[in-house]
Amino acid sequence: MGLGQHLVELRKRLMIAAAALIVGMVVAFFVTDPVIYLITEPIRVVAEARGESGRVELMFSTITSGFDLRLRMSFAIGILISAPVWLWQIWAFVMPGLTRKEVSYTVGFLAAAIPLFFAGAYVGLLTMPHIVELMNQFVPEGGASFYDAAYYYDFVFKLLIVVGVSFVLPVFLVALNFAGVMSGMAILKGWRVAILVSVIFAALATPAADVVSMLMLSGILVVLFFAAAGISLLFDRRKAKRDAALLLADEPVL
């Protein structure tokens, strides 16, 4: 295919992906209520715990803030709903230019990265109520907590994305090993740096006073790092055996 044909193909794929996203957003707009109820559960828990001592409410400060919040949520949920379509469009555009080996590596990468991302987002969802409850303890007795709806949603959304992406980073290490950029031993030798980075990242992703969430998140990231190092070492060992067997097969027989 020439450059013009590639551009036409790309435009076709993008239009299909955009149409799927729009449909996903329309569907998502009507299911935002359960999502809002889910992410605001910590606010209800805090309000019940404080009782008459102080108000805890989700605040919509402008006339259109309710609609704006649902629109932003629809976009995020629509991306997830339409993911099978736009992922397939990307794959269908890229796959003809890949070798069989590259195709197998890409499939393996996606098969590991997608579940890990959602697992990370789920861990973030479990951590989020604890963070909200802990931070609310610093509100003085008799004080009122009014959470701006847009800010609250941004906090939850960014937390889920950041934790989800952090769970996928070990897969990138394995991909670099498969590509021959880093050996498994080189990855393993960086375990001290990995632990330090995991703790710093967990400290930044969670409030400073929430030690439990920080330790839980950093512990999971450290386990994922060592799992990536172990897989890379196994791959290196298998590759070394295969190369040795090929070398012996190429030796001349006396």
Short mmCIF file of C-alpha atoms in Angstrom, two decimals:
data_model
loop_
_atom_site.label_atom_id
_atom_site.label_comp_id
_atom_site.label_asym_id
_atom_site.label_seq_id
_atom_site.Cartn_x
_atom_site.Cartn_y
_atom_site.Cartn_z
CA MET A 1 0.00 0.00 0.00
CA GLY A 2 1.15 3.52 -0.79
CA LEU A 3 1.15 6.44 1.62
CA GLY A 4 -2.20 7.70 0.32
CA GLN A 5 -3.80 4.30 0.79
CA HIS A 6 -2.41 4.10 4.32
CA LEU A 7 -3.90 7.50 5.14
CA VAL A 8 -7.28 6.45 3.73
CA GLU A 9 -7.14 3.26 5.81
CA LEU A 10 -6.18 5.26 8.91
CA ARG A 11 -9.06 7.68 8.39
CA LYS A 12 -11.47 4.77 8.06
CA ARG A 13 -10.22 3.18 11.27
CA LEU A 14 -10.38 6.49 13.16
CA MET A 15 -13.95 7.15 12.01
CA ILE A 16 -15.08 3.71 13.17
CA ALA A 17 -13.32 4.19 16.52
CA ALA A 18 -14.86 7.67 16.94
CA ALA A 19 -18.35 6.35 16.13
CA ALA A 20 -17.92 3.55 18.69
CA LEU A 21 -16.78 6.10 21.28
CA ILE A 22 -19.82 8.30 20.66
CA VAL A 23 -22.17 5.32 21.01
CA GLY A 24 -20.35 4.30 24.19
CA MET A 25 -20.72 7.83 25.60
CA VAL A 26 -24.45 7.86 24.88
CA VAL A 27 -24.89 4.53 26.63
CA ALA A 28 -22.65 5.60 29.51
CA PHE A 29 -24.60 8.82 30.06
CA PHE A 30 -27.56 6.77 31.26
CA VAL A 31 -25.51 4.66 33.69
CA THR A 32 -23.71 7.48 35.47
CA ASP A 33 -26.03 7.29 38.48
CA PRO A 34 -24.71 3.90 39.71
CA VAL A 35 -21.14 5.08 39.15
CA ILE A 36 -21.74 8.29 41.11
CA TYR A 37 -23.34 6.24 43.88
CA LEU A 38 -20.30 3.94 43.95
CA ILE A 39 -17.62 6.62 44.14
CA THR A 40 -19.54 8.71 46.68
CA GLU A 41 -19.93 5.84 49.13
CA PRO A 42 -17.04 7.20 51.30
CA ILE A 43 -18.93 10.51 51.66
CA ARG A 44 -21.98 8.70 53.01
CA VAL A 45 -19.82 6.67 55.38
CA VAL A 46 -18.12 9.81 56.71
CA ALA A 47 -21.46 11.63 57.02
CA GLU A 48 -22.92 8.74 59.01
CA ALA A 49 -19.84 8.58 61.24
CA ARG A 50 -19.91 12.30 62.01
CA GLY A 51 -23.65 12.37 62.63
CA GLU A 52 -24.81 15.70 63.96
CA SER A 53 -21.27 16.98 64.59
CA GLY A 54 -20.79 18.24 61.02
CA ARG A 55 -22.17 18.12 57.49
CA VAL A 56 -20.48 16.06 54.76
CA GLU A 57 -21.93 16.58 51.30
CA LEU A 58 -21.08 16.51 47.60
CA MET A 59 -21.35 20.07 46.29
CA PHE A 60 -22.37 21.28 42.82
CA SER A 61 -21.29 24.92 42.77
CA THR A 62 -22.66 26.00 39.36
CA ILE A 63 -25.88 25.56 37.42
CA THR A 64 -24.29 23.27 34.82
CA SER A 65 -21.88 21.42 37.11
CA GLY A 66 -24.18 18.39 37.37
CA PHE A 67 -24.40 18.06 33.60
CA ASP A 68 -20.67 18.73 33.18
CA LEU A 69 -19.84 15.97 35.67
CA ARG A 70 -22.04 13.44 33.89
CA LEU A 71 -20.55 14.44 30.52
CA ARG A 72 -17.00 13.91 31.76
CA MET A 73 -17.95 10.59 33.32
CA SER A 74 -19.67 9.54 30.09
CA PHE A 75 -16.46 10.19 28.16
CA ALA A 76 -14.37 8.08 30.54
CA ILE A 77 -16.91 5.24 30.72
CA GLY A 78 -17.51 5.45 26.96
CA ILE A 79 -13.81 4.83 26.32
CA LEU A 80 -14.05 1.63 28.38
CA ILE A 81 -17.28 0.49 26.75
CA SER A 82 -15.97 1.08 23.23
CA ALA A 83 -12.51 -0.33 24.01
CA PRO A 84 -13.05 -3.61 22.10
CA VAL A 85 -13.88 -1.64 18.94
CA TRP A 86 -11.10 0.96 18.96
CA LEU A 87 -8.51 -1.54 20.18
CA TRP A 88 -9.43 -3.80 17.28
CA GLN A 89 -9.17 -0.87 14.84
CA ILE A 90 -5.68 -0.07 16.09
CA TRP A 91 -4.70 -3.71 15.90
CA ALA A 92 -6.14 -4.17 12.41
CA PHE A 93 -4.19 -1.13 11.17
CA VAL A 94 -0.86 -2.10 12.73
CA MET A 95 -0.91 -5.91 12.43
CA PRO A 96 -0.20 -6.21 8.65
CA GLY A 97 3.17 -4.52 9.18
CA LEU A 98 4.28 -6.85 11.98
CA THR A 99 6.16 -10.12 11.77
CA ARG A 100 4.70 -13.28 13.29
CA LYS A 101 7.04 -12.95 16.26
CA GLU A 102 6.08 -9.33 16.84
CA VAL A 103 2.40 -10.26 16.63
CA SER A 104 2.81 -12.93 19.32
CA TYR A 105 4.71 -10.50 21.56
CA THR A 106 2.06 -7.80 21.08
CA VAL A 107 -0.78 -10.20 21.89
CA GLY A 108 1.06 -11.38 24.99
CA PHE A 109 1.73 -7.79 26.07
CA LEU A 110 -1.93 -6.79 25.72
CA ALA A 111 -3.12 -9.99 27.41
CA ALA A 112 -1.00 -9.11 30.45
CA ALA A 113 -1.31 -5.31 30.42
CA ILE A 114 -5.11 -5.01 30.19
CA PRO A 115 -5.95 -7.24 33.20
CA LEU A 116 -3.15 -5.65 35.22
CA PHE A 117 -4.47 -2.16 34.47
CA PHE A 118 -7.97 -3.05 35.64
CA ALA A 119 -6.53 -4.82 38.68
CA GLY A 120 -4.64 -1.64 39.53
CA ALA A 121 -7.75 0.47 39.03
CA TYR A 122 -9.63 -1.90 41.34
CA VAL A 123 -6.92 -1.54 44.01
CA GLY A 124 -7.22 2.23 43.62
CA LEU A 125 -10.99 1.94 44.07
CA LEU A 126 -10.45 -0.06 47.27
CA THR A 127 -7.91 2.46 48.54
CA MET A 128 -9.96 5.56 47.75
CA PRO A 129 -12.60 5.23 50.54
CA HIS A 130 -9.87 4.80 53.15
CA ILE A 131 -8.14 7.96 51.89
CA VAL A 132 -11.35 10.03 52.02
CA GLU A 133 -12.25 8.80 55.49
CA LEU A 134 -8.74 9.39 56.82
CA MET A 135 -8.46 12.91 55.41
CA ASN A 136 -11.86 13.83 56.84
CA GLN A 137 -10.61 13.05 60.32
CA PHE A 138 -8.53 16.23 60.16
CA VAL A 139 -11.68 18.37 59.85
CA PRO A 140 -12.23 19.98 63.29
CA GLU A 141 -15.24 19.11 65.40
CA GLY A 142 -18.31 21.00 64.20
CA GLY A 143 -16.76 21.76 60.81
CA ALA A 144 -18.59 21.06 57.57
CA SER A 145 -17.08 19.18 54.62
CA PHE A 146 -18.38 20.19 51.20
CA TYR A 147 -16.65 18.23 48.43
CA ASP A 148 -16.75 19.97 45.06
CA ALA A 149 -18.17 17.42 42.62
CA ALA A 150 -15.69 18.16 39.81
CA TYR A 151 -12.67 18.09 42.13
CA TYR A 152 -13.89 14.91 43.83
CA TYR A 153 -14.36 13.15 40.49
CA ASP A 154 -10.91 14.29 39.30
CA PHE A 155 -9.37 12.91 42.49
CA VAL A 156 -11.03 9.51 42.06
CA PHE A 157 -10.39 9.32 38.30
CA LYS A 158 -6.71 10.30 38.55
CA LEU A 159 -6.15 7.88 41.43
CA LEU A 160 -7.59 4.97 39.44
CA ILE A 161 -5.61 5.87 36.31
CA VAL A 162 -2.30 6.39 38.13
CA VAL A 163 -2.56 3.16 40.12
CA GLY A 164 -3.74 1.26 37.03
CA VAL A 165 -0.79 2.49 34.93
CA SER A 166 1.66 1.69 37.74
CA PHE A 167 0.52 -1.94 37.64
CA VAL A 168 1.34 -2.10 33.92
CA LEU A 169 4.92 -0.81 34.26
CA PRO A 170 6.38 -4.28 35.05
CA VAL A 171 4.95 -5.49 31.73
CA PHE A 172 7.06 -2.83 29.99
CA LEU A 173 10.14 -4.26 31.72
CA VAL A 174 9.32 -7.71 30.36
CA ALA A 175 8.73 -6.20 26.91
CA LEU A 176 12.17 -4.53 27.03
CA ASN A 177 13.68 -7.89 27.98
CA PHE A 178 11.94 -9.68 25.11
CA ALA A 179 13.18 -6.97 22.76
CA GLY A 180 16.74 -7.55 23.92
CA VAL A 181 17.13 -4.09 25.45
CA MET A 182 17.55 -5.29 29.06
CA SER A 183 18.55 -8.65 30.47
CA GLY A 184 16.70 -10.26 33.34
CA MET A 185 19.77 -9.95 35.56
CA ALA A 186 20.01 -6.22 34.79
CA ILE A 187 16.37 -5.80 35.81
CA LEU A 188 16.91 -7.79 39.01
CA LYS A 189 20.01 -5.78 39.96
CA GLY A 190 17.85 -2.68 40.08
CA TRP A 191 15.70 -4.05 42.90
CA ARG A 192 16.85 -1.42 45.39
CA VAL A 193 15.92 1.38 43.03
CA ALA A 194 12.61 -0.35 42.25
CA ILE A 195 11.70 -0.57 45.94
CA LEU A 196 12.63 3.08 46.49
CA VAL A 197 10.62 4.21 43.47
CA SER A 198 7.64 2.07 44.54
CA VAL A 199 7.61 3.59 48.02
CA ILE A 200 7.97 7.15 46.68
CA PHE A 201 5.23 6.58 44.11
CA ALA A 202 2.91 5.08 46.73
CA ALA A 203 3.63 8.01 49.04
CA LEU A 204 2.73 10.48 46.27
CA ALA A 205 -0.38 8.56 45.18
CA THR A 206 -1.76 8.34 48.72
CA PRO A 207 -2.02 10.99 51.45
CA ALA A 208 0.99 11.33 53.74
CA ALA A 209 -1.04 10.27 56.78
CA ASP A 210 -2.39 7.11 55.14
CA VAL A 211 0.48 4.73 55.91
CA VAL A 212 -1.58 1.57 55.46
CA SER A 213 -2.60 2.40 51.88
CA MET A 214 0.96 3.47 51.06
CA LEU A 215 2.44 0.19 52.31
CA MET A 216 -0.22 -1.86 50.53
CA LEU A 217 0.30 -0.12 47.20
CA SER A 218 4.11 -0.14 47.40
CA GLY A 219 4.09 -3.83 48.41
CA ILE A 220 2.00 -4.80 45.36
CA LEU A 221 4.30 -2.82 43.05
CA VAL A 222 7.39 -4.51 44.51
CA VAL A 223 5.83 -7.95 44.02
CA LEU A 224 5.01 -7.09 40.40
CA PHE A 225 8.59 -5.91 39.83
CA PHE A 226 10.09 -9.16 41.10
CA ALA A 227 7.56 -11.11 39.03
CA ALA A 228 8.71 -9.21 35.92
CA ALA A 229 12.36 -9.88 36.82
CA GLY A 230 11.62 -13.58 37.31
CA ILE A 231 9.86 -13.89 33.95
CA SER A 232 12.76 -12.09 32.26
CA LEU A 233 15.31 -14.42 33.87
CA LEU A 234 13.35 -17.47 32.70
CA PHE A 235 13.17 -16.06 29.20
CA ASP A 236 16.92 -15.35 29.19
CA ARG A 237 17.68 -18.89 30.36
CA ARG A 238 15.49 -20.42 27.69
CA LYS A 239 17.07 -18.19 25.06
CA ALA A 240 20.57 -19.15 26.21
CA LYS A 241 19.71 -22.86 25.96
CA ARG A 242 18.25 -22.37 22.50
CA ASP A 243 21.33 -20.46 21.33
CA ALA A 244 23.62 -23.16 22.76
CA ALA A 245 21.66 -25.86 20.96
CA LEU A 246 21.90 -23.96 17.67
CA LEU A 247 25.64 -23.48 18.19
CA LEU A 248 26.16 -27.20 18.75
CA ALA A 249 24.07 -28.02 15.70
CA ASP A 250 26.24 -25.73 13.55
CA GLU A 251 29.54 -27.24 14.68
CA PRO A 252 31.21 -29.37 11.99
CA VAL A 253 31.41 -33.10 12.63
CA LEU A 254 35.01 -34.39 12.63
#
